[in-house]
Coordinates of C-alpha atoms in Angstrom, one line a residue:
Chain A
M79 CA 141.6 173.7 -1.9
T80 CA 144.7 175.8 -2.3
E81 CA 146.2 178.2 0.3
P82 CA 145.0 181.8 -0.1
A83 CA 147.1 183.8 -2.4
L84 CA 148.7 187.2 -1.8
E85 CA 147.0 190.2 -3.4
H86 CA 149.7 192.8 -3.9
G87 CA 148.6 196.0 -5.6
A88 CA 149.9 199.5 -6.2
L89 CA 148.3 202.9 -5.9
V90 CA 149.7 205.7 -7.9
Y91 CA 148.4 209.0 -6.5
G92 CA 148.7 212.7 -6.8
G93 CA 148.0 214.7 -3.6
L94 CA 146.7 213.8 -0.2
A95 CA 143.1 213.6 -1.1
E96 CA 143.7 210.9 -3.7
Y97 CA 145.9 209.1 -1.2
L98 CA 143.3 209.0 1.5
A99 CA 140.4 208.2 -0.9
A100 CA 142.1 204.9 -1.8
L101 CA 143.8 204.0 1.5
V102 CA 141.1 204.8 4.0
P103 CA 138.6 202.3 2.6
F104 CA 141.3 199.7 2.0
L105 CA 142.4 199.9 5.7
R106 CA 138.9 200.2 7.1
E107 CA 137.8 197.1 5.2
G108 CA 140.7 195.2 6.8
V109 CA 139.6 196.3 10.3
E110 CA 136.1 195.2 9.6
A111 CA 137.2 191.9 8.2
G112 CA 139.3 191.2 11.4
D113 CA 142.6 191.4 9.6
A114 CA 145.8 192.5 11.4
V115 CA 146.2 195.9 9.8
F116 CA 149.4 197.9 9.4
A117 CA 150.1 201.3 7.8
V118 CA 153.7 202.0 6.9
A119 CA 154.3 205.6 5.7
P120 CA 156.2 208.8 6.2
A121 CA 155.2 210.4 9.5
A122 CA 153.1 213.2 7.9
R123 CA 151.0 210.6 6.0
L124 CA 150.5 208.5 9.1
E125 CA 149.1 211.5 10.9
A126 CA 146.6 212.2 8.0
L127 CA 145.6 208.5 7.9
R128 CA 145.0 208.4 11.7
E129 CA 142.8 211.5 11.5
A130 CA 140.8 210.3 8.5
L131 CA 140.2 206.8 9.9
G132 CA 138.7 208.0 13.2
R133 CA 137.7 205.2 15.5
A134 CA 138.6 202.4 13.1
G135 CA 142.1 203.7 13.1
D136 CA 142.5 202.6 16.7
R137 CA 142.9 199.0 15.7
I138 CA 145.7 199.8 13.1
T139 CA 149.4 199.6 13.8
Y140 CA 151.3 202.6 12.4
L141 CA 154.9 202.2 11.5
E142 CA 157.2 205.0 10.3
A143 CA 158.5 204.3 6.9
E144 CA 161.9 205.9 7.4
A145 CA 162.7 203.2 10.0
F146 CA 160.9 200.4 8.3
Y147 CA 162.5 200.7 4.8
R148 CA 166.1 200.8 5.8
C149 CA 167.4 197.9 3.7
P150 CA 165.4 195.4 1.6
A151 CA 166.5 192.2 3.5
Q152 CA 165.5 193.7 6.8
T153 CA 162.2 194.9 5.4
L154 CA 161.4 191.4 4.0
R155 CA 162.3 189.9 7.4
D156 CA 160.0 192.3 9.2
Y157 CA 157.1 191.6 6.9
D158 CA 157.7 187.9 7.4
R159 CA 157.6 188.4 11.2
L160 CA 154.3 190.3 10.9
V161 CA 152.7 187.5 8.8
R162 CA 154.0 184.7 11.1
A163 CA 153.1 186.5 14.3
H164 CA 149.4 187.0 13.3
A165 CA 148.7 183.7 11.5
P166 CA 146.1 182.4 11.0
R167 CA 144.8 186.0 10.9
R168 CA 145.2 187.7 7.5
V169 CA 147.7 190.5 7.4
R170 CA 146.8 193.7 5.5
V171 CA 149.4 196.3 4.9
A172 CA 149.4 199.7 3.3
G173 CA 153.0 200.6 2.6
E174 CA 154.8 203.6 1.2
R175 CA 158.5 203.9 0.9
P176 CA 159.7 207.5 0.5
W177 CA 161.6 207.7 -2.8
P178 CA 164.3 210.5 -2.4
A179 CA 164.6 212.5 -5.6
E180 CA 168.4 212.5 -5.5
E181 CA 168.6 208.7 -5.1
P182 CA 170.7 206.9 -7.7
W183 CA 168.9 204.3 -9.9
A184 CA 171.1 201.5 -8.6
R185 CA 169.8 202.1 -5.1
A186 CA 166.2 202.5 -6.2
A187 CA 166.4 199.3 -8.2
E188 CA 167.1 197.3 -5.0
W189 CA 163.7 198.5 -3.7
T190 CA 161.8 197.8 -7.0
R191 CA 163.3 194.3 -6.8
C192 CA 162.1 194.0 -3.3
E193 CA 158.5 194.6 -4.6
S194 CA 158.9 191.5 -6.9
L195 CA 160.4 189.5 -4.0
I196 CA 157.3 190.2 -1.9
N197 CA 155.3 188.4 -4.6
T198 CA 157.4 185.3 -4.2
V199 CA 158.0 185.3 -0.4
F200 CA 154.4 185.9 0.6
A201 CA 152.7 184.2 -2.4
R202 CA 150.7 181.8 -0.1
S203 CA 150.2 184.1 2.8
G204 CA 146.8 185.4 1.8
A205 CA 148.0 188.9 2.8
R206 CA 146.5 192.0 1.2
A207 CA 149.1 194.7 0.4
M208 CA 148.8 198.0 -1.3
C209 CA 152.0 200.0 -2.1
A210 CA 151.5 203.7 -2.6
Y211 CA 153.5 205.7 -5.0
D212 CA 153.4 209.6 -5.1
R213 CA 153.3 210.4 -8.8
D214 CA 154.8 213.9 -8.2
A215 CA 157.8 212.6 -6.2
V216 CA 158.7 209.2 -7.7
N217 CA 160.6 209.1 -11.0
A218 CA 159.1 207.5 -14.1
R219 CA 161.5 204.5 -14.1
V220 CA 160.4 203.5 -10.6
L221 CA 156.7 203.9 -11.6
R222 CA 157.3 201.7 -14.7
E223 CA 158.8 199.0 -12.5
A224 CA 156.0 199.3 -10.0
R225 CA 153.4 198.6 -12.7
R226 CA 155.2 195.3 -13.5
A227 CA 155.7 194.1 -10.0
H228 CA 152.1 194.5 -8.8
L229 CA 149.0 192.5 -9.5
W230 CA 146.9 195.6 -10.0
V231 CA 147.5 199.3 -10.3
I232 CA 145.1 202.0 -9.3
D233 CA 146.0 205.2 -11.0
G234 CA 144.0 208.2 -10.0
G235 CA 145.4 210.2 -12.9
A236 CA 143.7 211.2 -16.1
P237 CA 142.6 208.4 -18.5
E238 CA 145.4 209.1 -21.1
D239 CA 148.0 208.3 -18.5
V240 CA 146.5 204.9 -17.9
A241 CA 146.0 203.7 -21.5
A242 CA 149.6 203.3 -22.0
S243 CA 150.2 200.8 -24.8
G244 CA 149.1 201.3 -28.4
A245 CA 146.8 198.3 -28.3
D246 CA 144.8 199.9 -25.5
R247 CA 144.2 203.2 -27.1
R248 CA 140.5 204.1 -27.3
P249 CA 138.8 203.6 -30.7
S250 CA 137.2 206.4 -32.5
P251 CA 133.6 206.7 -31.4
L252 CA 132.3 206.1 -34.9
D253 CA 133.5 202.5 -34.9
V254 CA 131.9 201.7 -31.6
D255 CA 128.5 200.2 -31.0
R256 CA 127.3 200.9 -27.5
L257 CA 124.4 199.7 -25.3
P258 CA 123.6 201.2 -21.9
F259 CA 122.4 198.9 -19.2
E260 CA 121.3 199.5 -15.5
S261 CA 119.8 196.4 -14.2
A262 CA 120.3 192.7 -14.0
F263 CA 117.2 192.2 -16.1
E264 CA 119.1 193.8 -19.0
L265 CA 121.9 191.3 -18.9
Y266 CA 119.9 189.3 -21.3
Q267 CA 119.9 192.2 -23.8
V268 CA 123.6 192.7 -23.2
R269 CA 124.2 189.1 -24.4
R270 CA 122.1 189.5 -27.5
F271 CA 123.8 192.8 -28.3
V272 CA 127.3 191.4 -28.0
T273 CA 126.8 188.0 -29.6
A274 CA 125.0 189.5 -32.7
R275 CA 128.0 191.7 -33.4
A276 CA 130.7 189.1 -32.5
S277 CA 129.0 186.6 -34.8
R278 CA 129.2 189.1 -37.7
H279 CA 132.9 189.5 -36.8
G280 CA 133.2 185.7 -37.5
L281 CA 133.7 184.1 -34.1
D282 CA 132.7 180.5 -34.1
A283 CA 130.0 179.0 -31.9
A284 CA 132.3 177.9 -29.0
R285 CA 134.0 181.3 -28.8
L286 CA 130.7 183.2 -29.1
A287 CA 129.4 181.2 -26.1
A288 CA 132.7 181.9 -24.2
L289 CA 132.4 185.6 -24.9
E290 CA 128.7 185.6 -23.9
T291 CA 129.6 184.1 -20.6
A292 CA 132.5 186.5 -20.0
V293 CA 130.6 189.7 -20.8
T294 CA 127.7 188.6 -18.6
E295 CA 130.1 188.1 -15.7
V296 CA 131.8 191.5 -16.2
A297 CA 128.6 193.3 -16.7
T298 CA 127.2 191.7 -13.5
N299 CA 130.3 192.9 -11.6
A300 CA 129.7 196.4 -13.0
L301 CA 126.1 196.2 -11.6
K302 CA 127.2 194.9 -8.2
H303 CA 130.3 197.1 -7.6
G304 CA 130.2 199.9 -10.1
A305 CA 128.1 203.0 -10.5
A306 CA 125.8 204.4 -13.2
P307 CA 126.0 205.1 -16.0
R308 CA 127.1 201.7 -17.3
E309 CA 127.5 200.6 -20.8
V310 CA 128.9 197.9 -23.0
R311 CA 130.9 198.9 -26.1
V312 CA 132.0 196.7 -28.9
W313 CA 134.2 197.2 -32.0
S314 CA 136.5 195.3 -34.3
H315 CA 140.2 195.8 -34.8
G316 CA 141.7 193.5 -37.5
E317 CA 141.3 190.0 -36.2
E318 CA 140.3 191.2 -32.8
F319 CA 136.8 191.6 -31.5
L320 CA 136.8 193.9 -28.5
C321 CA 134.1 194.2 -25.9
E322 CA 134.4 196.7 -23.1
V323 CA 132.2 197.1 -20.1
G324 CA 132.5 200.6 -18.5
D325 CA 131.0 202.1 -15.4
H326 CA 131.6 205.2 -13.4
G327 CA 132.5 203.6 -10.2
R328 CA 136.0 203.4 -8.8
W329 CA 137.8 200.1 -8.8
R330 CA 137.7 199.0 -5.2
P331 CA 141.3 198.9 -3.9
G332 CA 142.2 195.3 -3.2
A333 CA 139.3 193.9 -5.3
P334 CA 140.4 190.6 -6.8
T335 CA 141.8 190.9 -10.3
G336 CA 141.2 187.3 -11.3
L337 CA 144.8 186.6 -12.1
L338 CA 145.3 184.1 -9.3
P339 CA 143.6 180.7 -9.3
P340 CA 140.9 180.7 -6.6
G341 CA 140.5 177.8 -4.2
S342 CA 136.8 177.2 -5.2
A343 CA 133.8 178.8 -6.8
L344 CA 133.0 180.3 -3.4
D345 CA 136.1 182.6 -3.4
S346 CA 135.7 186.2 -4.4
G347 CA 137.4 186.6 -7.7
F348 CA 136.2 183.3 -9.1
G349 CA 134.0 185.0 -11.7
L350 CA 136.7 187.3 -13.1
W351 CA 139.2 184.4 -13.0
T352 CA 136.8 182.3 -15.1
V353 CA 136.4 185.2 -17.5
R354 CA 140.2 185.3 -18.0
L355 CA 140.1 181.6 -18.9
L356 CA 137.4 182.0 -21.4
V357 CA 138.6 184.9 -23.5
D358 CA 142.0 185.7 -25.2
A359 CA 142.8 188.8 -23.0
V360 CA 141.3 190.9 -20.3
R361 CA 142.4 194.4 -19.6
V362 CA 141.2 196.3 -16.5
H363 CA 141.6 200.1 -16.4
A364 CA 140.6 202.1 -13.4
D365 CA 140.9 205.8 -13.1
R366 CA 139.0 208.8 -11.8
A367 CA 136.5 208.6 -14.7
G368 CA 135.5 205.0 -13.8
T369 CA 136.4 201.4 -14.5
R370 CA 136.7 199.8 -17.8
V371 CA 137.1 196.0 -18.3
R372 CA 138.0 195.1 -21.9
L373 CA 137.6 191.6 -23.3
V374 CA 139.6 190.7 -26.4
M375 CA 138.6 187.7 -28.6
R376 CA 140.5 186.8 -31.7
R377 CA 138.8 185.3 -34.8
Chain B
M285 CA 113.6 196.3 -21.0
N286 CA 112.8 196.1 -24.7
R287 CA 114.1 199.6 -25.2
S288 CA 117.6 198.5 -26.0
A289 CA 116.6 195.7 -28.3
T290 CA 114.4 198.0 -30.3
A291 CA 117.1 200.6 -30.4
T292 CA 119.5 198.2 -32.0
G293 CA 117.0 196.8 -34.4
E294 CA 117.0 193.3 -33.0
T295 CA 114.2 191.0 -32.2
Y296 CA 114.4 187.8 -30.3
S297 CA 111.7 185.4 -29.5
G298 CA 112.9 184.4 -26.1
P299 CA 115.1 181.6 -24.9
V300 CA 112.6 179.3 -23.3
R301 CA 111.2 177.1 -26.0
D302 CA 108.6 174.5 -25.9
E303 CA 110.2 171.5 -27.6
G304 CA 106.8 170.4 -28.7
L305 CA 107.3 166.8 -29.6
L306 CA 109.2 164.3 -27.5
S307 CA 110.0 160.8 -28.9
F308 CA 110.2 157.5 -27.0
E309 CA 111.3 154.6 -29.2
G310 CA 109.8 156.2 -32.3
V311 CA 106.5 157.2 -30.7
F312 CA 105.9 160.9 -30.4
F313 CA 104.4 162.7 -27.5
T314 CA 103.6 166.2 -26.5
E315 CA 104.7 167.1 -23.0
R316 CA 102.3 169.5 -21.3
P317 CA 102.3 171.2 -18.0
V318 CA 99.0 170.3 -16.3
G319 CA 98.0 174.0 -16.1
Q320 CA 98.0 174.1 -19.9
M321 CA 95.9 171.0 -20.5
R322 CA 92.8 171.6 -22.6
P323 CA 89.8 169.6 -24.0
G324 CA 90.9 166.9 -26.3
D325 CA 94.0 166.0 -24.3
H326 CA 94.2 162.4 -23.4
A327 CA 97.2 162.4 -21.1
W328 CA 99.4 159.9 -19.4
L329 CA 101.0 160.2 -15.9
A330 CA 103.3 157.4 -14.7
F331 CA 104.1 158.8 -11.3
G332 CA 106.9 157.6 -9.1
G333 CA 105.9 159.1 -5.8
S334 CA 103.2 161.0 -4.0
E335 CA 104.7 164.4 -4.5
E336 CA 104.9 164.0 -8.3
R337 CA 101.3 162.7 -8.3
E338 CA 100.1 165.6 -6.2
R339 CA 101.7 168.2 -8.4
V340 CA 99.9 166.8 -11.5
V341 CA 96.6 165.2 -10.3
G342 CA 96.1 167.6 -7.5
A343 CA 96.5 170.6 -9.8
F344 CA 94.3 169.0 -12.4
V345 CA 91.4 168.5 -10.0
T346 CA 91.6 171.7 -8.0
A347 CA 92.1 174.0 -11.0
G348 CA 89.2 172.4 -12.7
L349 CA 86.9 172.9 -9.8
A350 CA 88.2 176.5 -9.3
T351 CA 87.2 177.4 -12.9
E352 CA 83.8 175.7 -12.7
E353 CA 84.6 172.7 -14.8
K354 CA 83.3 169.3 -14.0
V355 CA 85.8 166.8 -12.5
V356 CA 85.2 163.0 -12.7
Y357 CA 87.5 160.9 -10.6
V358 CA 87.0 157.1 -10.8
T359 CA 88.1 155.9 -7.3
D360 CA 86.8 154.1 -4.2
A361 CA 88.2 156.8 -2.0
D362 CA 86.2 159.4 -0.1
P363 CA 86.0 162.9 -1.8
L364 CA 88.0 164.2 1.2
N365 CA 90.9 161.8 0.4
L366 CA 91.1 161.6 -3.3
P367 CA 94.4 160.0 -4.4
G368 CA 96.9 162.8 -5.2
V369 CA 94.7 165.6 -4.1
R370 CA 95.5 167.8 -1.2
W371 CA 92.6 170.2 -0.8
P372 CA 93.5 173.8 -0.2
G373 CA 92.5 175.2 3.1
G374 CA 88.8 176.2 3.2
A375 CA 87.8 173.9 0.3
D376 CA 84.7 171.9 0.8
P377 CA 84.8 168.8 -1.4
H378 CA 81.4 167.6 -0.3
A379 CA 79.9 170.9 -1.5
Y380 CA 81.4 170.2 -5.0
V381 CA 79.8 166.7 -4.9
R382 CA 76.4 168.2 -4.0
S383 CA 76.6 170.7 -6.8
G384 CA 77.6 168.0 -9.3
A385 CA 80.9 169.6 -10.1
L386 CA 82.8 166.8 -8.5
R387 CA 81.8 163.2 -9.4
V388 CA 83.6 160.5 -7.4
L389 CA 82.7 157.2 -9.1
P390 CA 83.5 154.0 -7.2
R391 CA 84.9 151.3 -9.3
E392 CA 82.1 148.8 -8.6
R393 CA 79.5 151.1 -10.2
T394 CA 81.8 152.2 -13.1
C395 CA 84.3 149.7 -14.3
L396 CA 83.8 146.3 -12.7
S397 CA 81.8 143.3 -13.8
G398 CA 82.0 141.0 -10.8
D399 CA 85.7 141.5 -9.8
R400 CA 87.0 141.9 -13.4
F401 CA 87.9 145.2 -15.0
D402 CA 85.4 145.9 -17.7
P403 CA 86.6 148.6 -20.2
R404 CA 83.2 148.7 -22.0
R405 CA 81.4 149.7 -18.8
L406 CA 84.0 152.3 -17.9
L407 CA 83.8 153.9 -21.4
D408 CA 80.0 154.0 -21.2
A409 CA 80.0 155.5 -17.7
L410 CA 82.5 158.2 -18.7
G411 CA 80.7 158.9 -22.0
E412 CA 77.5 159.5 -20.0
E413 CA 79.2 161.9 -17.6
V414 CA 80.6 163.9 -20.5
S415 CA 77.3 164.1 -22.4
R416 CA 75.4 165.2 -19.3
A417 CA 78.0 167.9 -18.5
F418 CA 77.0 170.1 -21.4
G419 CA 73.4 170.2 -20.2
E420 CA 74.6 170.8 -16.7
G421 CA 76.3 174.0 -17.9
F422 CA 80.0 172.9 -17.6
R423 CA 82.3 174.0 -20.4
A424 CA 84.7 171.2 -19.8
V425 CA 85.0 167.8 -18.1
R426 CA 88.2 166.6 -16.5
I427 CA 88.5 162.9 -16.1
T428 CA 91.1 161.0 -14.1
L429 CA 91.6 157.5 -12.8
D430 CA 94.4 155.3 -11.5
L431 CA 94.8 152.2 -13.7
T432 CA 97.6 150.6 -11.6
W433 CA 95.4 147.9 -10.1
A434 CA 93.7 147.0 -13.4
T435 CA 97.1 146.9 -15.3
A436 CA 98.3 144.3 -12.9
H437 CA 95.6 141.8 -13.5
A438 CA 94.0 142.7 -16.8
P439 CA 96.6 144.4 -19.1
E440 CA 94.8 143.5 -22.4
E441 CA 91.6 145.0 -21.1
V442 CA 93.4 148.2 -20.0
A443 CA 95.0 148.5 -23.4
A444 CA 91.6 148.2 -25.1
C445 CA 90.2 150.7 -22.6
E446 CA 93.0 153.2 -23.4
H447 CA 92.3 153.0 -27.1
G448 CA 88.6 153.5 -26.5
L449 CA 89.4 156.5 -24.3
A450 CA 91.7 158.0 -26.8
A451 CA 89.0 157.7 -29.5
A452 CA 86.5 159.4 -27.2
V453 CA 88.6 162.2 -25.7
S454 CA 90.9 163.3 -28.5
P455 CA 88.2 164.7 -30.8
S456 CA 86.2 166.0 -27.9
T457 CA 85.8 169.8 -27.3
M458 CA 84.6 169.1 -23.7
A459 CA 86.6 166.2 -22.3
M460 CA 90.2 165.9 -21.1
A461 CA 91.7 163.0 -19.2
I462 CA 94.7 162.0 -17.2
C463 CA 95.3 158.2 -16.9
Q464 CA 97.5 157.5 -13.9
V465 CA 99.8 154.6 -13.2
D466 CA 102.2 154.0 -10.4
R467 CA 105.3 153.2 -12.4
R468 CA 106.9 151.5 -9.5
A469 CA 104.2 148.8 -9.6
V470 CA 104.1 148.1 -13.3
A471 CA 106.7 146.4 -15.6
A472 CA 108.6 148.6 -18.0
D473 CA 107.3 147.0 -21.2
R474 CA 103.7 147.3 -20.0
L475 CA 104.2 150.9 -19.1
A476 CA 105.7 151.7 -22.6
A477 CA 102.8 149.9 -24.3
L478 CA 100.2 151.9 -22.3
R479 CA 102.0 155.2 -22.7
G480 CA 101.9 154.6 -26.5
A481 CA 98.1 154.9 -26.4
H482 CA 98.4 158.6 -25.3
E483 CA 99.3 161.7 -27.2
V484 CA 100.1 163.9 -24.2
L485 CA 102.4 163.4 -21.3
A486 CA 101.1 165.3 -18.2
R487 CA 103.8 167.2 -16.4
P488 CA 103.8 169.4 -13.3
D489 CA 103.5 173.1 -13.8
P490 CA 106.9 174.9 -13.8
E491 CA 108.2 176.1 -10.5
F492 CA 109.2 179.3 -12.2
D493 CA 108.8 180.7 -15.7
D494 CA 109.4 184.3 -16.8
G495 CA 110.1 183.7 -20.4
V496 CA 113.8 183.7 -20.0
L497 CA 114.3 181.0 -17.4
R498 CA 112.0 178.1 -16.6
L499 CA 112.5 175.8 -13.7
V500 CA 110.6 172.5 -13.6
R501 CA 110.6 169.9 -10.8
T502 CA 111.7 166.4 -11.9
F503 CA 111.1 163.2 -10.0
D504 CA 113.0 160.5 -11.8
P505 CA 115.7 161.3 -10.9
P506 CA 114.6 164.0 -8.3
G507 CA 115.7 167.5 -8.9
L508 CA 115.1 170.4 -11.3
R509 CA 115.1 170.9 -15.0
L510 CA 116.6 174.2 -16.1
E511 CA 115.5 175.7 -19.4
G512 CA 116.5 179.0 -21.0
E513 CA 119.0 181.4 -19.5
L514 CA 120.3 181.7 -15.9
D515 CA 122.0 184.9 -14.9
A516 CA 122.2 187.4 -11.9
A517 CA 118.6 188.5 -12.5
R518 CA 117.4 185.1 -11.5
H519 CA 120.0 183.7 -9.0
T520 CA 117.8 184.4 -6.0
V521 CA 114.7 182.6 -7.4
F522 CA 116.9 179.8 -8.6
A523 CA 118.6 179.3 -5.3
E524 CA 115.3 179.3 -3.5
R525 CA 113.7 176.8 -5.9
L526 CA 116.8 174.6 -5.8
A527 CA 116.8 174.6 -2.0
R528 CA 113.2 173.5 -2.1
A529 CA 113.8 170.7 -4.6
A530 CA 116.8 169.5 -2.6
A531 CA 115.1 169.5 0.8
G532 CA 115.6 166.1 2.5
R533 CA 117.6 164.7 -0.4
R534 CA 121.2 163.4 -0.7
R535 CA 121.6 163.5 -4.5
V536 CA 119.8 166.2 -6.4
H537 CA 119.9 166.2 -10.2
L538 CA 119.8 169.2 -12.5
D539 CA 118.8 168.5 -16.0
C540 CA 120.7 171.1 -18.1
G541 CA 119.7 169.7 -21.5
R542 CA 117.7 172.8 -22.3
L543 CA 119.8 175.3 -20.5
R544 CA 121.0 177.8 -23.2
F545 CA 123.1 180.0 -20.9
M546 CA 124.5 179.9 -17.4
D547 CA 126.9 182.5 -15.9
P548 CA 129.9 181.7 -13.7
A549 CA 128.3 183.2 -10.6
A550 CA 125.6 180.5 -10.9
L551 CA 128.3 178.0 -10.1
N552 CA 128.6 179.7 -6.8
V553 CA 124.9 179.2 -6.2
L554 CA 125.3 175.5 -7.0
V555 CA 128.3 175.0 -4.7
R556 CA 126.5 176.8 -1.8
Q557 CA 123.5 174.4 -2.2
A558 CA 125.7 171.4 -2.6
M559 CA 127.4 172.2 0.7
R560 CA 124.0 172.2 2.5
L561 CA 123.3 168.7 1.3
P562 CA 123.8 165.9 3.8
R563 CA 127.3 164.4 4.1
D564 CA 128.5 162.9 0.8
G565 CA 125.6 164.5 -0.9
R566 CA 126.0 165.5 -4.5
L567 CA 124.4 168.0 -6.9
V568 CA 124.6 166.1 -10.2
L569 CA 124.6 168.0 -13.6
D570 CA 122.9 165.9 -16.2
R571 CA 122.9 166.5 -20.0
M572 CA 125.3 169.5 -19.9
P573 CA 125.2 171.5 -23.1
P574 CA 128.6 172.2 -24.7
H575 CA 128.9 175.8 -23.4
L576 CA 128.5 174.6 -19.8
A577 CA 130.7 171.6 -20.2
R578 CA 133.5 173.9 -21.6
M579 CA 133.2 176.4 -18.8
I580 CA 133.3 173.7 -16.1
D581 CA 136.2 172.0 -17.9
A582 CA 138.1 175.3 -17.8
V583 CA 137.6 175.9 -14.1
G584 CA 137.9 172.2 -13.1
W585 CA 135.5 170.1 -11.0
A586 CA 137.9 170.4 -8.1
R587 CA 136.9 174.0 -7.6
L588 CA 133.2 172.9 -7.5
P589 CA 133.0 170.9 -4.3
G590 CA 129.8 168.9 -4.1
L591 CA 129.1 169.0 -7.8
A592 CA 129.4 166.0 -10.1
P593 CA 128.9 165.3 -13.8
G594 CA 125.9 163.1 -14.5
R595 CA 124.7 161.4 -17.7
S596 CA 125.3 163.1 -21.0
G597 CA 123.4 163.2 -24.3
G598 CA 119.7 162.6 -24.9
R599 CA 117.3 161.1 -22.4

């Protein structure tokens, strides 16, 4: 079995309520799991977190961001100390660097690079990290870099902000076949629904079976972790057959994305990882309206 | 649950299918769960252990008596200790004997001439039991006997007896029979020859069957046969039946030949069970269909501790 991988994600938020809605459950989960939990943020944010976390917050170490994020090399050294000092306990960090509006890009770039370095330095640490970005204060270039450097991005904004690239634009409703489902006993119908249409699109037997496995897993996740109403939507786009499972739950911060190879079938994230192996592409979108997992299969 | 299927204009007959005919060396058989046996079935059970026998013979006898059919068991054993029958609590075998519903026929009075197996005598005795049953008000007669001892010393006579029994039972609207043999005590070629005189292979009733997934206990090798589709709606029942089939065993086999679908989360269920097996225990996946083989190939056996590939292809 491999060593546990780092799960390093980003939160893009607007306003304190959104900030707390993502970070409080993330930190509380760490306390409940017995992690060594740290919150690094500007002083005003720390105060709000402490208040919102209540008793659970007593077991969290709060660090002021102004002191912690002085220079990237020091910050990396300090994170390294935290991980080593608490091993074999897992470290969980919610971090937020203040991004001064007047900061020149050259200086900001040192810190966006630092985010990428974290992925390398702590790759096998098993740590859970969430970096918060204030949408109203951080400039667009920094946000773009942040999306690249993190394994997952939670964006509380409106859906149109999330569907960034052309390929991810929503299809016109007329082209889409949809099937609502609300129980595990309907997974069987979900499979029939998807394979009938994928077969008409021209997928061969092996790829049909792979898609059938993938959509069942994603729909099962929507039942376990998502919220009603749930539905599966399918449509074609040129060579591509697209199959999207949507629900109205919010993507749990820190939930595995399935990008990193798990140690065994017992690890959380094994299912989604298997899905990524079976289909041509998986795109996860999470926003205030819910969670959408899109599976792409080419003919 | 059918709402969505109707809404999309699709019909589907269900994933669990009865294969119907099964072929051994060019001879065709119908496999039948004991609970679905009916008059005219002349069935074969080559058991490999007491548990397998109990699940077929025990169910055959007790279900017959519970539905007021007549049961004829040729054996020297006492009604309380019929081979393969574990009486349910509160059952009174002697009451069945008194009412005539249970006929326990000792070999000496049924199928022996001196100490030789006498097929003619057996067929006459059984024929009389069946013809009397109609007048006694029974709608069916269930016959069972263990031929292991006779096969050992008089194989030709047993073969003749089986052909006679087939000729008597198959066209009957009253009689059904299970011929038992302990396969551990009889040579393979003799087993095959005797099996060939039967049209039906008696099987245990499924552990679970809801039309989408069917789980059947297997005994050679020990484990479970999975048929149909396994997804989150059935993980709990699967885990529970699997644990039961694995109890006290080191190697447990899963026959996946008729498994049409399995989701990735089911691998988690399998690994969990494998980890509960004794040290060096294995959960062996036999006859994996291509979709399952490809999924496991993609994730790698190394991520499935305790699981191992078994034999492939047909049986």
